[in-house]
mmCIF file of C-alpha atoms in Angstrom:
data_model
loop_
_atom_site.group_PDB
_atom_site.id
_atom_site.type_symbol
_atom_site.label_atom_id
_atom_site.label_comp_id
_atom_site.label_asym_id
_atom_site.label_seq_id
_atom_site.Cartn_x
_atom_site.Cartn_y
_atom_site.Cartn_z
ATOM 1 C CA CYS C 1 1.321 -31.473 4.135
ATOM 2 C CA PHE C 2 -1.231 -28.726 5.636
ATOM 3 C CA CYS C 3 -0.923 -28.014 8.712
ATOM 4 C CA ARG C 4 -4.053 -26.371 11.197
ATOM 5 C CA ILE C 5 -3.533 -22.959 13.170
ATOM 6 C CA ASN C 6 -6.573 -21.475 15.020
ATOM 7 C CA ILE C 7 -6.065 -17.507 14.693
ATOM 8 C CA VAL C 8 -9.793 -17.273 15.640
ATOM 9 C CA THR C 9 -9.575 -17.618 19.326
ATOM 10 C CA ASP C 10 -5.806 -16.498 19.945
ATOM 11 C CA THR C 11 -4.770 -13.280 21.009
ATOM 12 C CA MET C 12 -3.931 -10.647 18.435
ATOM 13 C CA ALA C 13 -0.333 -10.888 19.462
ATOM 14 C CA ALA C 14 -0.403 -14.823 18.681
ATOM 15 C CA LYS C 15 -2.273 -14.529 15.225
ATOM 16 C CA LEU C 16 0.959 -12.583 13.753
ATOM 17 C CA VAL C 17 2.900 -14.967 11.264
ATOM 18 C CA SER C 18 6.116 -13.651 12.720
ATOM 19 C CA SER C 19 5.044 -14.868 15.850
ATOM 20 C CA TRP C 20 5.011 -18.356 15.293
ATOM 21 C CA TYR C 21 5.748 -19.224 11.495
ATOM 22 C CA LYS C 22 9.057 -20.808 13.022
ATOM 23 C CA GLU C 23 6.872 -23.223 14.653
ATOM 24 C CA VAL C 24 5.380 -24.853 11.391
ATOM 25 C CA GLU C 25 7.052 -27.097 8.511
ATOM 26 C CA CYS C 26 4.118 -26.571 6.266
ATOM 27 C CA LEU C 27 1.543 -23.842 5.027
ATOM 28 C CA PRO C 28 -1.399 -23.786 7.441
ATOM 29 C CA GLU C 29 -4.788 -24.811 5.702
ATOM 30 C CA SER C 30 -6.077 -21.094 6.614
ATOM 31 C CA TYR C 31 -3.432 -19.658 4.377
ATOM 32 C CA ILE C 32 -4.357 -21.973 1.178
ATOM 33 C CA LEU C 33 -6.075 -19.628 -1.642
ATOM 34 C CA PRO C 34 -8.494 -21.199 -3.876
ATOM 35 C CA PRO C 35 -6.735 -22.606 -6.747
ATOM 36 C CA GLU C 36 -7.839 -19.630 -9.057
ATOM 37 C CA GLU C 37 -6.292 -17.492 -6.853
ATOM 38 C CA ARG C 38 -3.210 -18.942 -5.981
ATOM 39 C CA PRO C 39 -0.051 -17.281 -7.412
ATOM 40 C CA GLY C 40 1.045 -20.743 -8.405
ATOM 41 C CA ASP C 41 4.821 -22.472 -9.529
ATOM 42 C CA ARG C 42 4.728 -20.390 -13.191
ATOM 43 C CA PRO C 43 7.916 -17.950 -12.916
ATOM 44 C CA VAL C 44 6.450 -14.165 -12.853
ATOM 45 C CA PRO C 45 8.913 -11.889 -15.555
ATOM 46 C CA VAL C 46 10.398 -9.676 -13.415
ATOM 47 C CA SER C 47 10.427 -6.351 -15.868
ATOM 48 C CA ASN C 48 11.911 -3.896 -16.993
ATOM 49 C CA GLN C 49 9.343 -2.077 -18.768
ATOM 50 C CA ILE C 50 8.027 -0.215 -15.493
ATOM 51 C CA PRO C 51 9.068 3.139 -16.362
ATOM 52 C CA VAL C 52 11.618 4.551 -14.344
ATOM 53 C CA VAL C 53 11.136 8.566 -13.997
ATOM 54 C CA ASP C 54 13.984 10.857 -13.332
ATOM 55 C CA LEU C 55 12.163 13.873 -11.475
ATOM 56 C CA GLU C 56 14.746 16.209 -12.390
ATOM 57 C CA ALA C 57 14.021 15.610 -16.102
ATOM 58 C CA PRO C 58 12.342 18.529 -18.193
ATOM 59 C CA ASP C 59 9.865 16.094 -19.466
ATOM 60 C CA SER C 60 9.331 14.195 -16.506
ATOM 61 C CA ALA C 61 5.882 15.321 -16.345
ATOM 62 C CA GLN C 62 4.810 14.169 -19.131
ATOM 63 C CA LEU C 63 6.584 11.104 -18.764
ATOM 64 C CA ILE C 64 4.919 10.401 -15.227
ATOM 65 C CA VAL C 65 1.541 11.334 -16.935
ATOM 66 C CA ASP C 66 2.023 8.192 -19.851
ATOM 67 C CA ALA C 67 3.391 5.513 -16.998
ATOM 68 C CA CYS C 68 0.240 6.510 -15.253
ATOM 69 C CA GLN C 69 -2.151 5.996 -18.684
ATOM 70 C CA GLU C 70 -0.317 2.466 -19.396
ATOM 71 C CA PHE C 71 0.316 0.955 -16.359
ATOM 72 C CA GLY C 72 -0.221 3.090 -13.645
ATOM 73 C CA PHE C 73 2.633 2.391 -11.823
ATOM 74 C CA PHE C 74 6.273 3.950 -12.214
ATOM 75 C CA GLN C 75 9.700 4.302 -10.181
ATOM 76 C CA VAL C 76 11.305 7.717 -9.496
ATOM 77 C CA THR C 77 14.903 8.623 -8.899
ATOM 78 C CA ASN C 78 16.577 11.682 -8.334
ATOM 79 C CA HIS C 79 13.457 12.408 -5.703
ATOM 80 C CA GLY C 80 15.392 14.447 -3.361
ATOM 81 C CA VAL C 81 14.811 12.074 -0.467
ATOM 82 C CA GLY C 82 18.441 10.994 1.080
ATOM 83 C CA GLU C 83 19.775 7.609 0.392
ATOM 84 C CA GLU C 84 20.800 7.279 3.876
ATOM 85 C CA LEU C 85 17.300 8.428 5.238
ATOM 86 C CA MET C 86 15.719 5.879 3.351
ATOM 87 C CA GLU C 87 17.709 3.094 4.492
ATOM 88 C CA ASP C 88 17.652 3.884 8.250
ATOM 89 C CA GLY C 89 13.719 4.474 7.962
ATOM 90 C CA MET C 90 14.064 0.301 6.404
ATOM 91 C CA LYS C 91 16.377 -0.642 8.983
ATOM 92 C CA VAL C 92 13.926 0.649 11.892
ATOM 93 C CA PHE C 93 10.882 -1.387 10.184
ATOM 94 C CA GLU C 94 12.972 -4.269 10.316
ATOM 95 C CA GLU C 95 14.218 -3.714 13.755
ATOM 96 C CA PHE C 96 10.419 -2.950 14.721
ATOM 97 C CA PHE C 97 8.828 -6.837 13.439
ATOM 98 C CA GLY C 98 12.332 -8.085 14.953
ATOM 99 C CA MET C 99 11.147 -7.267 18.875
ATOM 100 C CA SER C 100 9.330 -9.851 20.397
ATOM 101 C CA LYS C 101 5.704 -9.755 20.237
ATOM 102 C CA GLU C 102 5.446 -8.914 24.053
ATOM 103 C CA GLU C 103 7.514 -5.667 23.111
ATOM 104 C CA GLU C 104 5.513 -4.462 19.915
ATOM 105 C CA GLY C 105 2.098 -4.889 21.578
ATOM 106 C CA VAL C 106 3.241 -2.211 24.845
ATOM 107 C CA VAL C 107 4.876 0.326 22.465
ATOM 108 C CA CYS C 108 2.110 0.202 20.456
ATOM 109 C CA ASN C 109 -0.742 -0.009 22.886
ATOM 110 C CA LEU C 110 -3.000 -1.703 20.183
ATOM 111 C CA TYR C 111 -3.415 -4.966 18.098
ATOM 112 C CA SER C 112 -6.487 -5.350 15.786
ATOM 113 C CA ASP C 113 -8.539 -7.499 13.874
ATOM 114 C CA THR C 114 -11.013 -5.366 12.855
ATOM 115 C CA PRO C 115 -11.360 -2.167 11.065
ATOM 116 C CA THR C 116 -10.512 0.978 13.379
ATOM 117 C CA THR C 117 -9.676 4.381 13.351
ATOM 118 C CA GLU C 118 -7.133 4.565 15.972
ATOM 119 C CA PRO C 119 -3.841 6.055 15.137
ATOM 120 C CA CYS C 120 -1.549 3.180 15.289
ATOM 121 C CA VAL C 121 -2.667 -0.683 14.668
ATOM 122 C CA VAL C 122 -0.641 -3.626 14.710
ATOM 123 C CA SER C 123 -2.343 -6.406 13.180
ATOM 124 C CA THR C 124 -1.970 -9.452 10.424
ATOM 125 C CA SER C 125 -3.313 -10.469 6.943
ATOM 126 C CA SER C 126 -5.193 -7.999 5.421
ATOM 127 C CA GLY C 127 -5.572 -5.880 8.442
ATOM 128 C CA ASN C 128 -9.761 -5.969 8.631
ATOM 129 C CA ASN C 129 -11.875 -8.445 10.006
ATOM 130 C CA VAL C 130 -9.324 -10.747 10.142
ATOM 131 C CA ASN C 131 -11.686 -13.486 12.209
ATOM 132 C CA SER C 132 -14.009 -13.251 9.622
ATOM 133 C CA GLU C 133 -11.697 -13.685 6.512
ATOM 134 C CA LYS C 134 -12.408 -16.823 4.478
ATOM 135 C CA VAL C 135 -8.488 -17.119 3.698
ATOM 136 C CA HIS C 136 -5.908 -15.417 5.560
ATOM 137 C CA PHE C 137 -2.632 -13.504 3.812
ATOM 138 C CA TRP C 138 1.132 -14.055 4.855
ATOM 139 C CA ARG C 139 1.662 -11.072 6.254
ATOM 140 C CA ASP C 140 1.858 -8.548 9.521
ATOM 141 C CA VAL C 141 0.977 -4.817 9.510
ATOM 142 C CA LEU C 142 2.016 -1.815 11.663
ATOM 143 C CA ARG C 143 -0.007 1.155 10.571
ATOM 144 C CA HIS C 144 -0.334 4.745 11.783
ATOM 145 C CA SER C 145 -1.081 7.919 10.349
ATOM 146 C CA CYS C 146 1.691 10.121 9.468
ATOM 147 C CA HIS C 147 0.323 13.941 8.979
ATOM 148 C CA PRO C 148 -0.276 16.191 10.805
ATOM 149 C CA LEU C 149 2.984 14.865 12.112
ATOM 150 C CA HIS C 150 2.481 16.779 15.771
ATOM 151 C CA GLN C 151 -0.654 15.496 15.967
ATOM 152 C CA TYR C 152 -0.199 11.583 15.475
ATOM 153 C CA LEU C 153 3.572 11.299 16.478
ATOM 154 C CA PRO C 154 2.455 10.930 20.329
ATOM 155 C CA PHE C 155 0.814 7.568 19.377
ATOM 156 C CA TRP C 156 3.995 5.955 17.123
ATOM 157 C CA PRO C 157 6.043 2.992 18.520
ATOM 158 C CA HIS C 158 8.804 4.419 21.028
ATOM 159 C CA LYS C 159 10.667 1.545 20.309
ATOM 160 C CA PRO C 160 13.160 1.026 18.541
ATOM 161 C CA HIS C 161 14.216 3.820 20.170
ATOM 162 C CA ARG C 162 14.916 6.051 17.033
ATOM 163 C CA TYR C 163 11.602 5.017 15.332
ATOM 164 C CA ARG C 164 9.626 8.284 15.473
ATOM 165 C CA GLU C 165 12.795 10.396 15.008
ATOM 166 C CA VAL C 166 13.524 8.598 11.677
ATOM 167 C CA VAL C 167 10.285 7.706 10.705
ATOM 168 C CA GLY C 168 9.232 11.247 11.340
ATOM 169 C CA GLU C 169 11.967 12.520 8.909
ATOM 170 C CA CYS C 170 10.705 9.912 6.417
ATOM 171 C CA SER C 171 7.512 10.712 6.447
ATOM 172 C CA VAL C 172 8.225 14.647 6.271
ATOM 173 C CA GLU C 173 10.400 14.273 2.891
ATOM 174 C CA VAL C 174 8.151 11.564 1.530
ATOM 175 C CA ARG C 175 5.374 14.104 1.614
ATOM 176 C CA LYS C 176 7.479 16.672 0.031
ATOM 177 C CA LEU C 177 8.107 14.006 -2.787
ATOM 178 C CA GLY C 178 3.962 13.120 -2.836
ATOM 179 C CA PHE C 179 3.006 16.642 -3.581
ATOM 180 C CA ARG C 180 6.081 17.346 -6.014
ATOM 181 C CA ILE C 181 4.676 14.149 -7.941
ATOM 182 C CA LEU C 182 0.960 15.433 -7.804
ATOM 183 C CA GLU C 183 2.433 18.666 -9.130
ATOM 184 C CA LYS C 184 3.956 17.115 -12.291
ATOM 185 C CA ILE C 185 0.977 15.229 -12.952
ATOM 186 C CA SER C 186 -1.333 18.255 -12.491
ATOM 187 C CA ARG C 187 0.822 19.810 -15.060
ATOM 188 C CA GLY C 188 0.724 17.180 -17.574
ATOM 189 C CA LEU C 189 -2.982 16.654 -17.611
ATOM 190 C CA GLY C 190 -3.114 20.281 -17.920
ATOM 191 C CA LEU C 191 -5.157 21.223 -14.200
ATOM 192 C CA SER C 192 -4.045 24.386 -12.089
ATOM 193 C CA SER C 193 -0.851 24.814 -10.346
ATOM 194 C CA GLY C 194 -1.776 22.853 -6.675
ATOM 195 C CA TYR C 195 -5.014 21.057 -7.843
ATOM 196 C CA LEU C 196 -4.244 17.856 -6.587
ATOM 197 C CA GLU C 197 -2.739 18.816 -3.270
ATOM 198 C CA GLU C 198 -6.103 19.714 -2.379
ATOM 199 C CA PHE C 199 -6.957 16.140 -2.725
ATOM 200 C CA SER C 200 -3.841 14.912 -0.305
ATOM 201 C CA LYS C 201 -4.342 16.526 2.961
ATOM 202 C CA PHE C 202 -3.726 13.152 4.978
ATOM 203 C CA MET C 203 -0.761 10.825 4.685
ATOM 204 C CA TYR C 204 -0.382 7.032 6.530
ATOM 205 C CA LEU C 205 2.351 4.727 6.550
ATOM 206 C CA GLN C 206 1.779 0.679 6.106
ATOM 207 C CA VAL C 207 5.049 -1.322 7.219
ATOM 208 C CA ASN C 208 4.368 -4.725 5.724
ATOM 209 C CA HIS C 209 6.107 -7.696 6.787
ATOM 210 C CA TYR C 210 6.171 -11.058 5.345
ATOM 211 C CA PRO C 211 8.275 -13.708 7.334
ATOM 212 C CA PRO C 212 9.805 -16.575 4.931
ATOM 213 C CA CYS C 213 6.559 -18.756 3.437
ATOM 214 C CA PRO C 214 6.584 -22.464 3.269
ATOM 215 C CA ASP C 215 5.159 -22.744 0.259
ATOM 216 C CA PRO C 216 4.577 -19.365 -1.683
ATOM 217 C CA THR C 217 2.599 -21.038 -4.668
ATOM 218 C CA LEU C 218 -0.354 -21.553 -2.524
ATOM 219 C CA SER C 219 -0.400 -17.955 -0.547
ATOM 220 C CA LEU C 220 -0.134 -14.455 -1.479
ATOM 221 C CA GLY C 221 1.385 -11.571 1.238
ATOM 222 C CA VAL C 222 -1.262 -9.110 -0.383
ATOM 223 C CA TYR C 223 -4.180 -10.084 -2.228
ATOM 224 C CA LYS C 224 -5.088 -8.714 -5.835
ATOM 225 C CA HIS C 225 -6.232 -4.981 -5.196
ATOM 226 C CA VAL C 226 -6.015 -1.087 -6.228
ATOM 227 C CA ASP C 227 -5.572 1.686 -3.433
ATOM 228 C CA PRO C 228 -8.443 3.257 -2.638
ATOM 229 C CA THR C 229 -6.574 6.465 -2.272
ATOM 230 C CA ILE C 230 -4.875 9.276 -4.506
ATOM 231 C CA LEU C 231 -1.100 8.194 -4.252
ATOM 232 C CA THR C 232 0.892 5.715 -3.119
ATOM 233 C CA ILE C 233 4.524 5.966 -2.527
ATOM 234 C CA LEU C 234 6.326 2.646 -1.444
ATOM 235 C CA ARG C 235 10.046 1.795 -0.811
ATOM 236 C CA GLN C 236 10.451 -1.993 -1.040
ATOM 237 C CA ASP C 237 13.719 -3.759 0.087
ATOM 238 C CA SER C 238 13.851 -6.732 -2.205
ATOM 239 C CA TYR C 239 11.490 -8.346 -5.367
ATOM 240 C CA GLY C 240 7.805 -9.319 -4.114
ATOM 241 C CA LEU C 241 5.987 -6.683 -5.758
ATOM 242 C CA GLN C 242 3.470 -7.478 -8.924
ATOM 243 C CA VAL C 243 1.374 -5.659 -11.348
ATOM 244 C CA PHE C 244 -1.290 -6.960 -13.488
ATOM 245 C CA LYS C 245 -1.156 -5.998 -17.373
ATOM 246 C CA ASP C 246 -2.611 -6.959 -20.485
ATOM 247 C CA GLY C 247 -3.981 -10.091 -18.854
ATOM 248 C CA HIS C 248 -0.589 -10.794 -17.039
ATOM 249 C CA TRP C 249 1.536 -10.361 -13.789
ATOM 250 C CA ILE C 250 5.139 -8.735 -14.076
ATOM 251 C CA GLY C 251 7.274 -8.036 -11.216
ATOM 252 C CA VAL C 252 8.305 -4.956 -10.449
ATOM 253 C CA GLN C 253 12.586 -5.107 -10.183
ATOM 254 C CA PRO C 254 13.363 -3.011 -7.134
ATOM 255 C CA ILE C 255 15.870 -0.292 -7.765
ATOM 256 C CA PRO C 256 18.296 0.957 -5.522
ATOM 257 C CA ASN C 257 17.429 4.408 -3.669
ATOM 258 C CA ALA C 258 14.604 4.674 -6.100
ATOM 259 C CA PHE C 259 10.331 4.617 -5.027
ATOM 260 C CA VAL C 260 7.738 2.635 -6.537
ATOM 261 C CA VAL C 261 4.762 5.154 -6.966
ATOM 262 C CA ASN C 262 0.980 3.956 -8.241
ATOM 263 C CA VAL C 263 -2.190 6.109 -8.761
ATOM 264 C CA GLY C 264 -4.551 5.351 -6.304
ATOM 265 C CA HIS C 265 -8.308 4.554 -7.890
ATOM 266 C CA GLN C 266 -9.549 8.146 -6.269
ATOM 267 C CA LEU C 267 -6.817 9.790 -8.272
ATOM 268 C CA GLN C 268 -8.423 7.720 -11.479
ATOM 269 C CA ILE C 269 -11.606 9.232 -11.010
ATOM 270 C CA ILE C 270 -10.139 13.046 -10.642
ATOM 271 C CA SER C 271 -8.510 12.531 -13.706
ATOM 272 C CA ASN C 272 -11.743 11.338 -15.329
ATOM 273 C CA GLY C 273 -10.127 7.401 -16.074
ATOM 274 C CA LYS C 274 -7.224 9.895 -18.142
ATOM 275 C CA LEU C 275 -4.717 7.491 -15.443
ATOM 276 C CA LYS C 276 -4.815 3.837 -14.512
ATOM 277 C CA SER C 277 -5.021 2.670 -10.754
ATOM 278 C CA ALA C 278 -3.573 -0.942 -11.724
ATOM 279 C CA GLU C 279 -4.201 -4.266 -9.676
ATOM 280 C CA HIS C 280 -1.088 -5.239 -7.975
ATOM 281 C CA ARG C 281 -0.704 -7.930 -5.345
ATOM 282 C CA ALA C 282 2.525 -8.879 -3.051
ATOM 283 C CA VAL C 283 4.087 -12.542 -3.185
ATOM 284 C CA THR C 284 6.333 -14.220 -0.999
ATOM 285 C CA ASN C 285 8.929 -16.620 -0.760
ATOM 286 C CA SER C 286 10.532 -19.541 1.210
ATOM 287 C CA VAL C 287 13.707 -17.980 1.921
ATOM 288 C CA LYS C 288 14.221 -14.749 3.963
ATOM 289 C CA ALA C 289 12.067 -12.048 5.438
ATOM 290 C CA ARG C 290 10.953 -9.420 3.273
ATOM 291 C CA THR C 291 9.834 -5.560 4.437
ATOM 292 C CA SER C 292 8.241 -2.724 2.401
ATOM 293 C CA GLY C 293 6.855 0.862 3.557
ATOM 294 C CA ALA C 294 3.860 2.218 2.064
ATOM 295 C CA PHE C 295 2.947 6.261 2.220
ATOM 296 C CA PHE C 296 0.075 6.641 1.001
ATOM 297 C CA LEU C 297 -1.843 10.033 0.373
ATOM 298 C CA HIS C 298 -5.326 10.816 0.603
ATOM 299 C CA PRO C 299 -7.865 13.275 1.312
ATOM 300 C CA ASP C 300 -9.981 14.411 4.183
ATOM 301 C CA VAL C 301 -13.168 11.879 4.570
ATOM 302 C CA ASP C 302 -15.776 14.750 3.863
ATOM 303 C CA THR C 303 -13.546 15.815 0.309
ATOM 304 C CA ILE C 304 -15.840 15.985 -2.711
ATOM 305 C CA ILE C 305 -14.316 13.575 -5.267
ATOM 306 C CA GLU C 306 -15.373 13.994 -8.821
ATOM 307 C CA PRO C 307 -13.959 14.279 -12.330
ATOM 308 C CA ALA C 308 -11.691 17.803 -12.713
ATOM 309 C CA LYS C 309 -13.966 20.046 -14.396
ATOM 310 C CA ALA C 310 -11.146 20.991 -16.475
ATOM 311 C CA LEU C 311 -10.947 17.838 -17.831
ATOM 312 C CA VAL C 312 -14.659 17.197 -18.966
ATOM 313 C CA ASN C 313 -16.321 18.457 -22.012
ATOM 314 C CA ALA C 314 -18.902 17.377 -24.621
ATOM 315 C CA ALA C 315 -16.400 15.366 -25.956
ATOM 316 C CA ASN C 316 -15.518 13.883 -22.829
ATOM 317 C CA PRO C 317 -18.041 13.340 -20.677
ATOM 318 C CA ALA C 318 -17.898 12.833 -16.952
ATOM 319 C CA LEU C 319 -17.448 8.986 -16.203
ATOM 320 C CA TYR C 320 -18.223 9.210 -12.554
ATOM 321 C CA ARG C 321 -20.625 11.193 -10.205
ATOM 322 C CA SER C 322 -19.690 13.283 -7.254
ATOM 323 C CA PHE C 323 -19.278 12.016 -3.816
ATOM 324 C CA PRO C 324 -17.803 12.486 -0.507
ATOM 325 C CA SER C 325 -14.502 10.397 -0.115
ATOM 326 C CA TYR C 326 -15.591 8.355 2.776
ATOM 327 C CA GLU C 327 -18.391 6.700 0.855
ATOM 328 C CA PHE C 328 -15.617 5.340 -1.829
ATOM 329 C CA VAL C 329 -13.680 4.080 0.877
ATOM 330 C CA LYS C 330 -16.830 2.538 2.726
ATOM 331 C CA ARG C 331 -17.497 0.644 -0.541
ATOM 332 C CA TYR C 332 -14.567 0.040 -0.999
ATOM 333 C CA SER C 333 -14.014 -2.235 2.260
ATOM 334 C CA ALA C 334 -17.307 -3.661 1.951
ATOM 335 C CA ASN C 335 -16.757 -5.297 -1.168
ATOM 336 C CA ARG C 336 -13.140 -6.449 0.509
ATOM 337 C CA GLY C 337 -11.229 -4.581 -2.242
ATOM 338 C CA ASP C 338 -13.022 -5.617 -5.293
ATOM 339 C CA VAL C 339 -12.578 -2.304 -7.491
ATOM 340 C CA GLU C 340 -14.883 -3.712 -10.372
ATOM 341 C CA GLU C 341 -17.684 -4.228 -7.971
ATOM 342 C CA THR C 342 -16.992 -0.680 -5.486
ATOM 343 C CA ILE C 343 -16.914 1.309 -8.880
ATOM 344 C CA LYS C 344 -20.508 0.234 -10.203
ATOM 345 C CA ALA C 345 -21.646 2.834 -7.697
ATOM 346 C CA PHE C 346 -19.659 5.822 -8.969
ATOM 347 C CA GLN C 347 -19.869 5.365 -12.568
ATOM 348 C CA LEU C 348 -21.983 7.571 -14.928
#
């Protein structure tokens, strides 16, 4: 059963999946992936192999580096971000996507279906070039910059009324957590204290909302990709994240009061390939809506990215050339997240 939804000629608010999904009984044709990209109906095991690191453990730095080398992913507990604050943040995200589309548009002042540098955007699917996509993804997105907080807070949604207060506090605490994790990675790699902080001056938040999907076997919420940034810290309310390892997809089991952390590809380059940026994707379900909040630490656009000199020697030559951060992001966007094609331009 194929439905046709023309999202090219509609307004951006009307394109949001959450604005029309209840009106269709089957998956629109424009959301059906090519056969080789579909998740299919084969069960993906929810794995307990993804490392869970207690940040208070004395060997946590080495455990994090080990996890980044083998999986590119790990979960953290005992991380210092209050459980009540985390739950509040997720409730506010859900409240935002529970508003009418007219309210969303007013509080954000901007819907976008093209690449933009605006500090706050509501979009759908991949979030970029929606009109030119061959296939759309079953997702709506709220994205905004978080740091420096005083600079970007005025652009954030002012509804729900608690949004700025709660998400502002979340942003501050998650950024502290990000620096704490990066310091442990620096220590585990043998880099000087504070080395990786210099590449993580900025942070943005991406709230992903996945309404119930008529046929989860034919569509995805987020396509297979790696993150082009430094570090991603994710709070997921229920299962949907999958990681590609050893030729297979494995599911990441949500753990109460934990964050999922993964290596961004620019951090892989800085580590001279010692850390791994793993491919991942988000699947949908047909039963209930799912929401997640991902915080991305990233460098200034002009920051020079290159393998850390402390990790390069005669036995371990540099694998990548030096480049300004914006060059990587620009190529990544042009290649629509194809990291293999993107990385060719930077390999030595």
